[in-house]
Amino acid sequence: MPLTNALILDLQRLLGAENVLTLKEDLIPYSFDGTAALKQLPEVVVFPRSTEEVSLVLRIANASKAPVVTRGAGTGLSGGSLPTPGCMVLCLAKMDKIVELDRANLTLLAEAGVTTLEISDAATAADLFYPPDPGSMKISTIGGNVAENSGGLRGLKYGVTRNYVMGLEVVLADGEVLWTGNKCVKDVAGYSTKDLFIGSEGTLGIITKVLLKLIPRPQARKTMLASFARMDQAAQAVSDIIADKIIPCTLEFLDRTTIRCVEDFSHVGLPLDCEALLLMETDGHPAAVAEEAARMEQLALKNGAINVRVAEDEAQAVRLAAARRNAFSALARVAPTTILEDVTVPRSELAAMIRLVEAVAAKHKLRIGTFGHMGDGNLHPTFLTDERNKDEMHRVEAAFAEIFEAAIRMGGTITGEHGVGVSKKAFLPKFAGQAQMRAMRELRRALDPNGILNPGKMFD
Ligand SMILES: Cc1cc2nc3c(=O)[nH]c(=O)nc-3n(C[C@H](O)[C@H](O)[C@H](O)COP(=O)(O)OP(=O)(O)OC[C@H]3O[C@@H](n4cnc5c(N)ncnc54)[C@H](O)[C@@H]3O)c2cc1C
């Protein structure tokens, strides 16, 4: 149901007029997220400052069945925080406090609007470590990370956001506040409700606080960048490293198109005569790091690496890692529209998937730069295109469909970390199957009978 003037007046009374945006020019920045070619103006944007305010806003919205789209920083890449027509955007940016860092239990409690970087910095200041490091971490919020179950460059060794969530405060669609989880290392009392909300993309409840696990900081780290004439060689080096029982914290790759774009963008001196670059990082006890780094270098060379650059110090390590961290920004400069995709396959299928993406690009006459988390089997084929060119956009869609269908055939998934949102919802039934789709719909109906939370996302 569209928002009425009376409802907007209620919101202004409740939150203060300065926390309720209604003018078109104020709404425009909230009409899109990080996903290319998707735009929709919301009716109103609200900024609650506390859990109580979120709860009151939801009570009002639920009573009039008004759609609510929750938003963190809007960096999502599947259209999750894209407004649905006639909706209210509820933005958590003003709930931005770290509530507690508990050194005895190694936990951190934060409001949902705190950025991932602030979480990481707070942990570092206490000589602790919060590993999940999505490429967007300078601006993405911890609430958005939990809602998408975001990954990052260190996922191979340290896992993803889910592995660090110990508890959540969630406001349900009718305004009721729920707390799930605690500081206990073990807890099997009832269903693991917190796991339902992780990755729920704003469709089951609004996360207002997150209790995170912190771990000791690794004492040492070694960063290396290896170049390969052929992508297969890089993929085989990754397989050999893992078969050698080494789990590096990072094994990331860039293909030829991405290498050229990154070099044009950041001039880090990348070799341009290769088909693949592999960023390898190991961390932990200094003796183990030295041994693992030497072994990884040997395995890269055994697989035909043209060159392996080993960082001498932290400044060089940051420079080498920048090649991978800048990949998306570098690709985004070369075409009017950049569509960053996200498929994951079992690691054994990685080389085949990379070859398939290249073949699909050639077949549909498209430019695709691919980079990603090679150690996780998670690829980001990035389409360099122009949304104004309708014919090309049809070919992009056909190419997507072929890539996702191949991923499912290979035992992979349609999204490893960016979520379903609106971009992937057409592919979800094929991937999840009828029984799982029914269970997910019924779960959603039970928690949000009026369907006000992020309608039209994940499924219709
Ligand atoms: C340059 C770039 C690099 C990226 N790199 C990575 C990467 O390495 N790994 C990765 O996984 N992703 C990556 N992303 C995608 C994106 O940053 C993540 O999905 C991130 O977690 C989104 O956080 P956000 O605060 O911007 O959320 P938003 O985009 O605002 O929202 C994302 C989804 O979560 C929901 N949501 C947000 N906050 C809440 C809340 N408090 N309660 C309930 N639901 C909520 C929204 O409704 C929406 O469905 C990248 C994006 C960009 C632009």
mmCIF file of C-alpha atoms and ligand atoms in Angstrom, residues 33-34 69-77 79-81 92 112 133-136 139-153 201-203 205-208 324 328-329 340 373 380 417-418 454, ligand 1:
data_model
loop_
_atom_site.group_PDB
_atom_site.id
_atom_site.type_symbol
_atom_site.label_atom_id
_atom_site.label_comp_id
_atom_site.label_asym_id
_atom_site.label_seq_id
_atom_site.Cartn_x
_atom_site.Cartn_y
_atom_site.Cartn_z
ATOM 1 C CA ASP A 33 22.592 0.902 -4.677
ATOM 2 C CA GLY A 34 25.885 -0.481 -6.044
ATOM 3 C CA VAL A 69 13.343 -1.270 2.407
ATOM 4 C CA THR A 70 16.193 -1.415 4.915
ATOM 5 C CA ARG A 71 19.421 0.248 3.858
ATOM 6 C CA GLY A 72 22.924 0.288 5.283
ATOM 7 C CA ALA A 73 25.439 2.079 3.049
ATOM 8 C CA GLY A 74 23.830 1.024 -0.247
ATOM 9 C CA THR A 75 26.947 -0.738 -1.602
ATOM 10 C CA GLY A 76 25.024 -3.965 -2.322
ATOM 11 C CA LEU A 77 25.551 -5.586 -5.703
ATOM 12 C CA GLY A 79 19.759 -4.595 -5.816
ATOM 13 C CA GLY A 80 18.884 -5.545 -2.201
ATOM 14 C CA SER A 81 18.447 -1.971 -0.995
ATOM 15 C CA LEU A 92 20.584 2.725 9.623
ATOM 16 C CA ALA A 112 24.070 -1.954 12.691
ATOM 17 C CA ASP A 133 37.150 -7.670 4.766
ATOM 18 C CA PRO A 134 34.724 -7.066 1.880
ATOM 19 C CA GLY A 135 36.201 -4.832 -0.807
ATOM 20 C CA SER A 136 33.634 -2.194 0.203
ATOM 21 C CA ILE A 139 31.775 2.283 3.711
ATOM 22 C CA SER A 140 29.689 -0.906 3.998
ATOM 23 C CA THR A 141 27.872 -1.304 7.324
ATOM 24 C CA ILE A 142 28.085 -4.288 9.654
ATOM 25 C CA GLY A 143 24.276 -4.640 9.413
ATOM 26 C CA GLY A 144 24.561 -4.845 5.601
ATOM 27 C CA ASN A 145 27.423 -7.365 5.936
ATOM 28 C CA VAL A 146 25.293 -9.598 8.182
ATOM 29 C CA ALA A 147 22.203 -9.201 5.961
ATOM 30 C CA GLU A 148 24.283 -10.325 2.945
ATOM 31 C CA ASN A 149 26.599 -12.697 4.845
ATOM 32 C CA SER A 150 29.447 -10.898 3.101
ATOM 33 C CA GLY A 151 32.797 -12.439 2.330
ATOM 34 C CA GLY A 152 36.128 -10.830 1.591
ATOM 35 C CA LEU A 153 39.709 -11.449 0.587
ATOM 36 C CA GLU A 201 18.764 -9.588 2.849
ATOM 37 C CA GLY A 202 16.347 -7.423 4.828
ATOM 38 C CA THR A 203 13.381 -9.761 4.222
ATOM 39 C CA GLY A 205 13.677 -8.423 10.131
ATOM 40 C CA ILE A 206 15.804 -5.319 10.672
ATOM 41 C CA ILE A 207 19.133 -5.998 12.378
ATOM 42 C CA THR A 208 19.825 -3.217 14.885
ATOM 43 C CA ARG A 324 43.455 -6.864 -6.319
ATOM 44 C CA PHE A 328 36.519 -3.259 -9.442
ATOM 45 C CA SER A 329 37.269 0.473 -9.376
ATOM 46 C CA LEU A 340 29.929 -7.094 -11.370
ATOM 47 C CA HIS A 373 38.630 -15.305 -4.760
ATOM 48 C CA HIS A 380 33.505 -12.013 -10.327
ATOM 49 C CA GLU A 417 28.593 -13.390 -1.501
ATOM 50 C CA HIS A 418 26.564 -10.633 -3.195
ATOM 51 C CA ASN A 454 11.885 -5.601 1.341
HETATM 52 C C1 LIG B 1 33.454 -1.806 -4.589
HETATM 53 C C2 LIG B 1 32.651 -2.895 -3.929
HETATM 54 C C3 LIG B 1 33.310 -4.002 -3.425
HETATM 55 C C4 LIG B 1 32.583 -5.023 -2.806
HETATM 56 N N1 LIG B 1 33.264 -6.087 -2.312
HETATM 57 C C5 LIG B 1 32.589 -7.078 -1.695
HETATM 58 C C6 LIG B 1 33.292 -8.213 -1.178
HETATM 59 O O1 LIG B 1 34.519 -8.311 -1.259
HETATM 60 N N2 LIG B 1 32.556 -9.171 -0.580
HETATM 61 C C7 LIG B 1 31.186 -9.093 -0.462
HETATM 62 O O2 LIG B 1 30.583 -10.006 0.096
HETATM 63 N N3 LIG B 1 30.502 -8.029 -0.953
HETATM 64 C C8 LIG B 1 31.166 -7.022 -1.555
HETATM 65 N N4 LIG B 1 30.476 -5.947 -2.043
HETATM 66 C C9 LIG B 1 28.998 -5.896 -1.900
HETATM 67 C C10 LIG B 1 28.485 -5.092 -0.667
HETATM 68 O O3 LIG B 1 29.422 -4.132 -0.261
HETATM 69 C C11 LIG B 1 28.140 -6.004 0.506
HETATM 70 O O4 LIG B 1 27.006 -6.783 0.178
HETATM 71 C C12 LIG B 1 27.847 -5.242 1.820
HETATM 72 O O5 LIG B 1 27.706 -6.155 2.879
HETATM 73 C C13 LIG B 1 26.600 -4.364 1.762
HETATM 74 O O6 LIG B 1 26.599 -3.537 2.909
HETATM 75 P P1 LIG B 1 25.749 -2.188 2.921
HETATM 76 O O7 LIG B 1 25.829 -1.616 4.290
HETATM 77 O O8 LIG B 1 26.174 -1.310 1.825
HETATM 78 O O9 LIG B 1 24.294 -2.771 2.676
HETATM 79 P P2 LIG B 1 23.177 -2.282 1.637
HETATM 80 O O10 LIG B 1 23.692 -2.339 0.250
HETATM 81 O O11 LIG B 1 22.593 -1.019 2.094
HETATM 82 O O12 LIG B 1 22.100 -3.446 1.837
HETATM 83 C C14 LIG B 1 22.373 -4.758 1.378
HETATM 84 C C15 LIG B 1 21.182 -5.663 1.748
HETATM 85 O O13 LIG B 1 21.117 -5.829 3.159
HETATM 86 C C16 LIG B 1 19.880 -5.317 3.686
HETATM 87 N N5 LIG B 1 20.238 -4.627 4.921
HETATM 88 C C17 LIG B 1 21.153 -3.640 5.085
HETATM 89 N N6 LIG B 1 21.260 -3.320 6.384
HETATM 90 C C18 LIG B 1 20.391 -4.123 7.047
HETATM 91 C C19 LIG B 1 20.033 -4.267 8.416
HETATM 92 N N7 LIG B 1 20.602 -3.528 9.372
HETATM 93 N N8 LIG B 1 19.081 -5.179 8.752
HETATM 94 C C20 LIG B 1 18.495 -5.953 7.800
HETATM 95 N N9 LIG B 1 18.801 -5.860 6.482
HETATM 96 C C21 LIG B 1 19.730 -4.958 6.114
HETATM 97 C C22 LIG B 1 19.305 -4.430 2.602
HETATM 98 O O14 LIG B 1 17.889 -4.394 2.661
HETATM 99 C C23 LIG B 1 19.822 -5.109 1.347
HETATM 100 O O15 LIG B 1 18.982 -6.202 1.018
HETATM 101 C C24 LIG B 1 31.169 -4.919 -2.679
HETATM 102 C C25 LIG B 1 30.520 -3.790 -3.186
HETATM 103 C C26 LIG B 1 31.232 -2.790 -3.805
HETATM 104 C C27 LIG B 1 30.495 -1.592 -4.324
#
